[in-house]
PDB file of C-alpha atoms in Angstrom:
ATOM      1  CA  MET A   1       0.000   0.000   0.000  1.00 42.00           C
ATOM      2  CA  GLN A   2       2.787   2.415   0.995  1.00 42.00           C
ATOM      3  CA  GLU A   3       4.685   1.605  -2.189  1.00 43.00           C
ATOM      4  CA  LYS A   4       1.586   2.400  -4.252  1.00 44.00           C
ATOM      5  CA  MET A   5       1.178   5.741  -2.461  1.00 40.00           C
ATOM      6  CA  ASN A   6       4.823   6.663  -3.081  1.00 44.00           C
ATOM      7  CA  THR A   7       4.430   5.875  -6.776  1.00 43.00           C
ATOM      8  CA  THR A   8       1.388   8.141  -6.944  1.00 44.00           C
ATOM      9  CA  LEU A   9       2.984  11.031  -5.059  1.00 45.00           C
ATOM     10  CA  HIS A  10       6.346  10.822  -6.767  1.00 48.00           C
ATOM     11  CA  PRO A  11       5.909   9.436 -10.315  1.00 50.00           C
ATOM     12  CA  ARG A  12       9.071   8.042 -11.824  1.00 50.00           C
ATOM     13  CA  ILE A  13      10.749   9.456 -14.915  1.00 51.00           C
ATOM     14  CA  TYR A  14      11.725   6.559 -17.155  1.00 59.00           C
ATOM     15  CA  VAL A  15      15.076   6.720 -18.934  1.00 78.00           C
ATOM     16  CA  GLU A  16      15.648   4.633 -22.034  1.00 89.00           C
ATOM     17  CA  GLU A  17      18.203   1.822 -22.022  1.00 93.00           C
ATOM     18  CA  THR A  18      20.189   0.250 -24.830  1.00 95.00           C
ATOM     19  CA  LEU A  19      22.804  -2.465 -25.160  1.00 97.00           C
ATOM     20  CA  ALA A  20      26.286  -1.666 -26.394  1.00 98.00           C
ATOM     21  CA  LEU A  21      28.838  -4.297 -27.353  1.00 98.00           C
ATOM     22  CA  ILE A  22      32.520  -3.639 -27.872  1.00 98.00           C
ATOM     23  CA  LYS A  23      33.381  -6.411 -30.298  1.00 98.00           C
ATOM     24  CA  PRO A  24      36.526  -8.624 -30.390  1.00 97.00           C
ATOM     25  CA  ASP A  25      38.309  -6.378 -32.900  1.00 97.00           C
ATOM     26  CA  ALA A  26      37.996  -3.302 -30.638  1.00 97.00           C
ATOM     27  CA  ILE A  27      38.206  -4.854 -27.164  1.00 97.00           C
ATOM     28  CA  HIS A  28      41.734  -3.478 -26.739  1.00 97.00           C
ATOM     29  CA  LYS A  29      40.202   0.004 -26.979  1.00 97.00           C
ATOM     30  CA  ALA A  30      37.450  -0.681 -24.418  1.00 97.00           C
ATOM     31  CA  GLU A  31      38.665   1.847 -21.843  1.00 97.00           C
ATOM     32  CA  GLU A  32      38.943   4.576 -24.452  1.00 97.00           C
ATOM     33  CA  ILE A  33      35.460   3.804 -25.819  1.00 97.00           C
ATOM     34  CA  GLU A  34      33.936   3.775 -22.321  1.00 97.00           C
ATOM     35  CA  ASP A  35      35.351   7.242 -21.743  1.00 97.00           C
ATOM     36  CA  ILE A  36      33.638   8.459 -24.931  1.00 97.00           C
ATOM     37  CA  ILE A  37      30.388   6.831 -23.782  1.00 97.00           C
ATOM     38  CA  LEU A  38      30.443   8.687 -20.461  1.00 96.00           C
ATOM     39  CA  LYS A  39      31.331  11.996 -22.097  1.00 96.00           C
ATOM     40  CA  SER A  40      28.352  11.509 -24.434  1.00 95.00           C
ATOM     41  CA  GLY A  41      25.943  11.709 -21.506  1.00 93.00           C
ATOM     42  CA  PHE A  42      25.324   7.999 -20.890  1.00 95.00           C
ATOM     43  CA  ILE A  43      25.208   6.241 -17.550  1.00 94.00           C
ATOM     44  CA  ILE A  44      26.693   2.732 -17.580  1.00 95.00           C
ATOM     45  CA  LEU A  45      24.203   0.638 -15.613  1.00 93.00           C
ATOM     46  CA  GLN A  46      25.834  -2.751 -16.154  1.00 95.00           C
ATOM     47  CA  LYS A  47      29.100  -3.958 -17.598  1.00 96.00           C
ATOM     48  CA  ARG A  48      30.691  -7.334 -18.095  1.00 96.00           C
ATOM     49  CA  LYS A  49      33.515  -8.813 -20.141  1.00 97.00           C
ATOM     50  CA  LEU A  50      32.730 -12.200 -21.586  1.00 97.00           C
ATOM     51  CA  GLN A  51      33.305 -14.515 -24.514  1.00 97.00           C
ATOM     52  CA  LEU A  52      30.251 -15.872 -26.298  1.00 96.00           C
ATOM     53  CA  SER A  53      30.097 -19.394 -27.671  1.00 96.00           C
ATOM     54  CA  PRO A  54      28.896 -19.881 -31.271  1.00 96.00           C
ATOM     55  CA  ALA A  55      25.536 -21.076 -29.898  1.00 96.00           C
ATOM     56  CA  GLN A  56      25.184 -17.974 -27.729  1.00 95.00           C
ATOM     57  CA  CYS A  57      26.070 -15.763 -30.687  1.00 96.00           C
ATOM     58  CA  SER A  58      23.414 -17.498 -32.778  1.00 94.00           C
ATOM     59  CA  ASP A  59      20.827 -16.808 -30.071  1.00 94.00           C
ATOM     60  CA  PHE A  60      21.887 -13.184 -29.775  1.00 96.00           C
ATOM     61  CA  TYR A  61      21.783 -12.562 -33.537  1.00 95.00           C
ATOM     62  CA  THR A  62      18.664 -14.630 -34.137  1.00 92.00           C
ATOM     63  CA  ASP A  63      17.095 -11.771 -36.126  1.00 90.00           C
ATOM     64  CA  LEU A  64      19.901 -12.048 -38.696  1.00 91.00           C
ATOM     65  CA  TYR A  65      19.507 -15.787 -39.212  1.00 91.00           C
ATOM     66  CA  GLY A  66      19.451 -16.506 -42.951  1.00 90.00           C
ATOM     67  CA  SER A  67      21.155 -13.234 -43.913  1.00 91.00           C
ATOM     68  CA  PRO A  68      24.355 -13.308 -46.033  1.00 92.00           C
ATOM     69  CA  SER A  69      26.416 -11.980 -43.116  1.00 91.00           C
ATOM     70  CA  PHE A  70      25.259 -14.579 -40.577  1.00 93.00           C
ATOM     71  CA  PRO A  71      27.775 -17.389 -41.431  1.00 94.00           C
ATOM     72  CA  SER A  72      30.781 -15.068 -41.001  1.00 96.00           C
ATOM     73  CA  LEU A  73      29.317 -13.030 -38.132  1.00 96.00           C
ATOM     74  CA  ILE A  74      29.012 -15.959 -35.707  1.00 96.00           C
ATOM     75  CA  PRO A  75      32.669 -17.133 -35.931  1.00 97.00           C
ATOM     76  CA  PHE A  76      33.870 -13.524 -35.636  1.00 97.00           C
ATOM     77  CA  MET A  77      31.758 -12.662 -32.580  1.00 97.00           C
ATOM     78  CA  SER A  78      32.788 -15.863 -30.797  1.00 97.00           C
ATOM     79  CA  SER A  79      36.483 -15.486 -31.691  1.00 97.00           C
ATOM     80  CA  GLY A  80      37.449 -13.508 -28.604  1.00 97.00           C
ATOM     81  CA  PRO A  81      36.230 -11.543 -25.590  1.00 98.00           C
ATOM     82  CA  ILE A  82      33.707  -8.708 -25.867  1.00 98.00           C
ATOM     83  CA  MET A  83      32.583  -5.992 -23.487  1.00 98.00           C
ATOM     84  CA  ALA A  84      28.843  -5.680 -22.923  1.00 98.00           C
ATOM     85  CA  LEU A  85      27.341  -2.523 -21.427  1.00 97.00           C
ATOM     86  CA  THR A  86      23.817  -1.453 -20.587  1.00 96.00           C
ATOM     87  CA  LEU A  87      23.638   2.271 -21.299  1.00 96.00           C
ATOM     88  CA  ALA A  88      20.978   4.701 -20.082  1.00 93.00           C
ATOM     89  CA  ARG A  89      20.010   8.266 -20.961  1.00 92.00           C
ATOM     90  CA  VAL A  90      17.206  10.119 -22.710  1.00 89.00           C
ATOM     91  CA  ASN A  91      16.796   8.699 -26.251  1.00 91.00           C
ATOM     92  CA  ALA A  92      19.583   6.219 -25.506  1.00 94.00           C
ATOM     93  CA  ILE A  93      18.887   3.929 -28.481  1.00 95.00           C
ATOM     94  CA  ALA A  94      18.862   6.621 -31.155  1.00 95.00           C
ATOM     95  CA  HIS A  95      21.759   8.523 -29.575  1.00 96.00           C
ATOM     96  CA  TRP A  96      24.017   5.474 -29.340  1.00 97.00           C
ATOM     97  CA  LYS A  97      23.202   4.514 -32.940  1.00 97.00           C
ATOM     98  CA  SER A  98      24.124   8.008 -34.107  1.00 97.00           C
ATOM     99  CA  ILE A  99      27.440   7.893 -32.233  1.00 97.00           C
ATOM    100  CA  ILE A 100      28.543   4.499 -33.566  1.00 98.00           C
ATOM    101  CA  GLY A 101      27.440   5.284 -37.130  1.00 97.00           C
ATOM    102  CA  PRO A 102      26.710   3.085 -40.167  1.00 96.00           C
ATOM    103  CA  VAL A 103      27.213  -0.686 -40.046  1.00 95.00           C
ATOM    104  CA  ASN A 104      29.894  -0.741 -42.757  1.00 96.00           C
ATOM    105  CA  SER A 105      33.016   0.825 -41.250  1.00 96.00           C
ATOM    106  CA  THR A 106      34.662   1.263 -44.656  1.00 94.00           C
ATOM    107  CA  LYS A 107      31.748   3.367 -45.923  1.00 95.00           C
ATOM    108  CA  ALA A 108      31.432   5.098 -42.578  1.00 95.00           C
ATOM    109  CA  LYS A 109      34.965   6.478 -42.971  1.00 95.00           C
ATOM    110  CA  GLU A 110      33.713   8.330 -46.060  1.00 95.00           C
ATOM    111  CA  THR A 111      30.212   9.377 -44.971  1.00 95.00           C
ATOM    112  CA  HIS A 112      30.523   9.676 -41.164  1.00 96.00           C
ATOM    113  CA  PRO A 113      34.257  10.042 -40.420  1.00 96.00           C
ATOM    114  CA  GLU A 114      33.635  11.169 -36.820  1.00 96.00           C
ATOM    115  CA  CYS A 115      31.578   8.122 -35.793  1.00 97.00           C
ATOM    116  CA  LEU A 116      33.031   5.321 -33.654  1.00 97.00           C
ATOM    117  CA  ARG A 117      32.762   2.628 -36.318  1.00 97.00           C
ATOM    118  CA  ALA A 118      34.795   4.800 -38.684  1.00 97.00           C
ATOM    119  CA  LYS A 119      37.409   5.285 -35.976  1.00 97.00           C
ATOM    120  CA  TYR A 120      37.641   1.761 -34.568  1.00 97.00           C
ATOM    121  CA  GLY A 121      36.207  -0.543 -37.257  1.00 97.00           C
ATOM    122  CA  THR A 122      37.845  -1.836 -40.419  1.00 95.00           C
ATOM    123  CA  SER A 123      35.060  -3.456 -42.473  1.00 95.00           C
ATOM    124  CA  GLU A 124      31.358  -4.315 -42.502  1.00 94.00           C
ATOM    125  CA  LEU A 125      32.040  -7.435 -40.432  1.00 95.00           C
ATOM    126  CA  LYS A 126      34.718  -6.002 -38.138  1.00 96.00           C
ATOM    127  CA  ASN A 127      32.881  -2.812 -37.261  1.00 97.00           C
ATOM    128  CA  ALA A 128      33.958  -2.592 -33.602  1.00 97.00           C
ATOM    129  CA  LEU A 129      30.592  -1.902 -31.957  1.00 98.00           C
ATOM    130  CA  HIS A 130      26.995  -3.006 -31.660  1.00 97.00           C
ATOM    131  CA  GLY A 131      23.902  -1.019 -30.717  1.00 97.00           C
ATOM    132  CA  SER A 132      20.289  -2.095 -30.292  1.00 96.00           C
ATOM    133  CA  GLU A 133      17.970  -1.191 -33.162  1.00 95.00           C
ATOM    134  CA  SER A 134      14.792  -0.570 -31.156  1.00 93.00           C
ATOM    135  CA  PHE A 135      13.312  -0.685 -27.664  1.00 89.00           C
ATOM    136  CA  HIS A 136      12.132  -4.281 -28.122  1.00 91.00           C
ATOM    137  CA  ALA A 137      15.531  -5.316 -29.517  1.00 94.00           C
ATOM    138  CA  ALA A 138      17.273  -3.641 -26.567  1.00 93.00           C
ATOM    139  CA  GLU A 139      14.984  -5.427 -24.119  1.00 92.00           C
ATOM    140  CA  ARG A 140      15.733  -8.824 -25.661  1.00 94.00           C
ATOM    141  CA  GLU A 141      19.480  -8.217 -26.024  1.00 96.00           C
ATOM    142  CA  ILE A 142      19.960  -6.896 -22.495  1.00 95.00           C
ATOM    143  CA  LYS A 143      18.113  -9.924 -21.115  1.00 94.00           C
ATOM    144  CA  CYS A 144      20.295 -12.167 -23.254  1.00 94.00           C
ATOM    145  CA  ILE A 145      23.551 -10.767 -21.843  1.00 95.00           C
ATOM    146  CA  PHE A 146      22.310  -9.773 -18.376  1.00 94.00           C
ATOM    147  CA  PRO A 147      19.577 -12.335 -17.523  1.00 91.00           C
ATOM    148  CA  ASN A 148      18.690 -10.763 -14.157  1.00 86.00           C
ATOM    149  CA  SER A 149      18.050  -7.314 -15.603  1.00 78.00           C
ATOM    150  CA  VAL A 150      14.804  -5.471 -14.999  1.00 70.00           C
ATOM    151  CA  ILE A 151      13.949  -3.363 -18.033  1.00 66.00           C
ATOM    152  CA  GLU A 152      11.878  -0.264 -17.320  1.00 62.00           C
ATOM    153  CA  PRO A 153       8.777   0.075 -19.532  1.00 61.00           C
ATOM    154  CA  PHE A 154       9.072   2.680 -22.269  1.00 59.00           C
ATOM    155  CA  PRO A 155       6.504   5.453 -21.717  1.00 63.00           C
ATOM    156  CA  SER A 156       4.023   6.313 -24.437  1.00 63.00           C
ATOM    157  CA  ARG A 157       3.849   9.799 -25.904  1.00 69.00           C
ATOM    158  CA  GLU A 158       0.555  10.333 -24.075  1.00 76.00           C
ATOM    159  CA  ALA A 159       2.088   9.332 -20.727  1.00 71.00           C
ATOM    160  CA  THR A 160       5.040  11.662 -21.285  1.00 73.00           C
ATOM    161  CA  GLU A 161       2.788  14.593 -22.188  1.00 79.00           C
ATOM    162  CA  GLU A 162       0.587  13.930 -19.161  1.00 81.00           C
ATOM    163  CA  TYR A 163       3.625  13.858 -16.850  1.00 76.00           C
ATOM    164  CA  LEU A 164       4.910  17.168 -18.224  1.00 80.00           C
ATOM    165  CA  SER A 165       1.466  18.770 -18.056  1.00 85.00           C
ATOM    166  CA  ARG A 166       0.750  17.620 -14.499  1.00 83.00           C
ATOM    167  CA  TYR A 167       4.125  17.781 -12.753  1.00 79.00           C
ATOM    168  CA  VAL A 168       6.556  19.943 -14.734  1.00 84.00           C
ATOM    169  CA  ASN A 169       4.716  22.748 -16.524  1.00 86.00           C
ATOM    170  CA  PRO A 170       2.871  24.227 -13.477  1.00 87.00           C
ATOM    171  CA  THR A 171       6.097  24.706 -11.498  1.00 87.00           C
ATOM    172  CA  LEU A 172       7.983  25.949 -14.554  1.00 87.00           C
ATOM    173  CA  LEU A 173       5.221  28.465 -15.302  1.00 88.00           C
ATOM    174  CA  LEU A 174       5.437  29.883 -11.779  1.00 89.00           C
ATOM    175  CA  GLY A 175       9.202  30.157 -12.086  1.00 86.00           C
ATOM    176  CA  LEU A 176       9.060  31.924 -15.445  1.00 88.00           C
ATOM    177  CA  THR A 177       6.428  34.339 -14.095  1.00 90.00           C
ATOM    178  CA  GLU A 178       8.700  35.299 -11.199  1.00 88.00           C
ATOM    179  CA  PHE A 179      11.600  35.473 -13.630  1.00 86.00           C
ATOM    180  CA  CYS A 180       9.756  38.073 -15.742  1.00 89.00           C
ATOM    181  CA  LYS A 181       8.996  40.132 -12.624  1.00 87.00           C
ATOM    182  CA  CYS A 182      12.583  40.072 -11.308  1.00 88.00           C
ATOM    183  CA  LYS A 183      14.456  40.406 -14.625  1.00 87.00           C
ATOM    184  CA  PRO A 184      17.700  39.003 -13.097  1.00 88.00           C
ATOM    185  CA  ARG A 185      21.141  39.726 -14.540  1.00 86.00           C
ATOM    186  CA  ASN A 186      22.058  36.034 -14.612  1.00 89.00           C
ATOM    187  CA  PRO A 187      18.834  34.422 -15.878  1.00 86.00           C
ATOM    188  CA  CYS A 188      20.061  30.817 -16.044  1.00 87.00           C
ATOM    189  CA  ILE A 189      21.513  30.854 -12.530  1.00 90.00           C
ATOM    190  CA  TRP A 190      18.451  32.646 -11.135  1.00 90.00           C
ATOM    191  CA  LEU A 191      16.023  30.165 -12.693  1.00 87.00           C
ATOM    192  CA  ALA A 192      18.103  27.168 -11.577  1.00 87.00           C
ATOM    193  CA  ASP A 193      18.161  28.475  -7.985  1.00 88.00           C
ATOM    194  CA  TRP A 194      14.427  29.202  -8.075  1.00 88.00           C
ATOM    195  CA  LEU A 195      13.606  25.687  -9.279  1.00 86.00           C
ATOM    196  CA  ILE A 196      15.780  24.148  -6.561  1.00 86.00           C
ATOM    197  CA  ASN A 197      14.134  26.270  -3.854  1.00 87.00           C
ATOM    198  CA  ASN A 198      10.623  25.623  -5.163  1.00 86.00           C
ATOM    199  CA  ASP A 199      10.797  21.932  -5.996  1.00 82.00           C
ATOM    200  CA  PRO A 200       7.308  20.598  -5.101  1.00 78.00           C
ATOM    201  CA  ASN A 201       8.755  17.167  -4.293  1.00 74.00           C
ATOM    202  CA  MET A 202      11.145  18.515  -1.658  1.00 72.00           C
ATOM    203  CA  PRO A 203       9.998  19.213   1.924  1.00 61.00           C
ATOM    204  CA  ARG A 204      10.030  22.873   2.977  1.00 60.00           C
ATOM    205  CA  ILE A 205      11.605  23.673   6.343  1.00 57.00           C
ATOM    206  CA  CYS A 206      10.068  26.716   7.991  1.00 54.00           C
ATOM    207  CA  ASP A 207      12.293  29.233   9.736  1.00 52.00           C
ATOM    208  CA  ALA A 208      12.061  28.962  13.540  1.00 50.00           C
ATOM    209  CA  ALA A 209      11.157  32.639  13.910  1.00 49.00           C
ATOM    210  CA  THR A 210       8.332  32.228  11.439  1.00 47.00           C
ATOM    211  CA  VAL A 211       6.952  29.276  13.389  1.00 45.00           C
ATOM    212  CA  GLU A 212       7.039  31.183  16.673  1.00 49.00           C
ATOM    213  CA  GLU A 213       5.361  34.174  15.081  1.00 49.00           C
ATOM    214  CA  ALA A 214       2.589  31.952  13.726  1.00 47.00           C
ATOM    215  CA  GLU A 215       1.996  30.498  17.184  1.00 50.00           C
TER     216      GLU A 215
END
């Protein structure tokens, strides 16, 4: 009952998760790649170094079964250790895909020279990194590598808009109204301080003199 009440009073903000793999050809650059991941605004929720068997690789890449790349992909992915990471941030799936770039590293060097596959990969097969294609793919892949994971449900557009309308916009509107009245010299700092001091989810501690005066 208490847990239900807490959920109602303090609704959770869901952050998207995705799976990242540092493949055998780039494992020696794992520390460097992790540093880039953190600087890109991701939180690393889980991490493990492992080596997949051919059977495990087949299960992981089940969606590619029957494709021309499948026969060469399985031996490559099981040829050495990999680093698996569960990454979290807003729009994690799309953001990670944009950072790693196109699947073919050779073409990526021409079209997206700044992406990670262009930097660390050497071909379409040996492209250094993996990223989940969608929320459902991320859910399946994370469970495959981290079986005990609990994947947060992805909120619908309606749920997101309702959360903003009910819990964010009213407070922000009050803050912006006060902002217009005060016209501070440092608007960003002023608004940040105002939001911290007027957070509706934080308890307000009354000044002792105020309490005495009220009594």
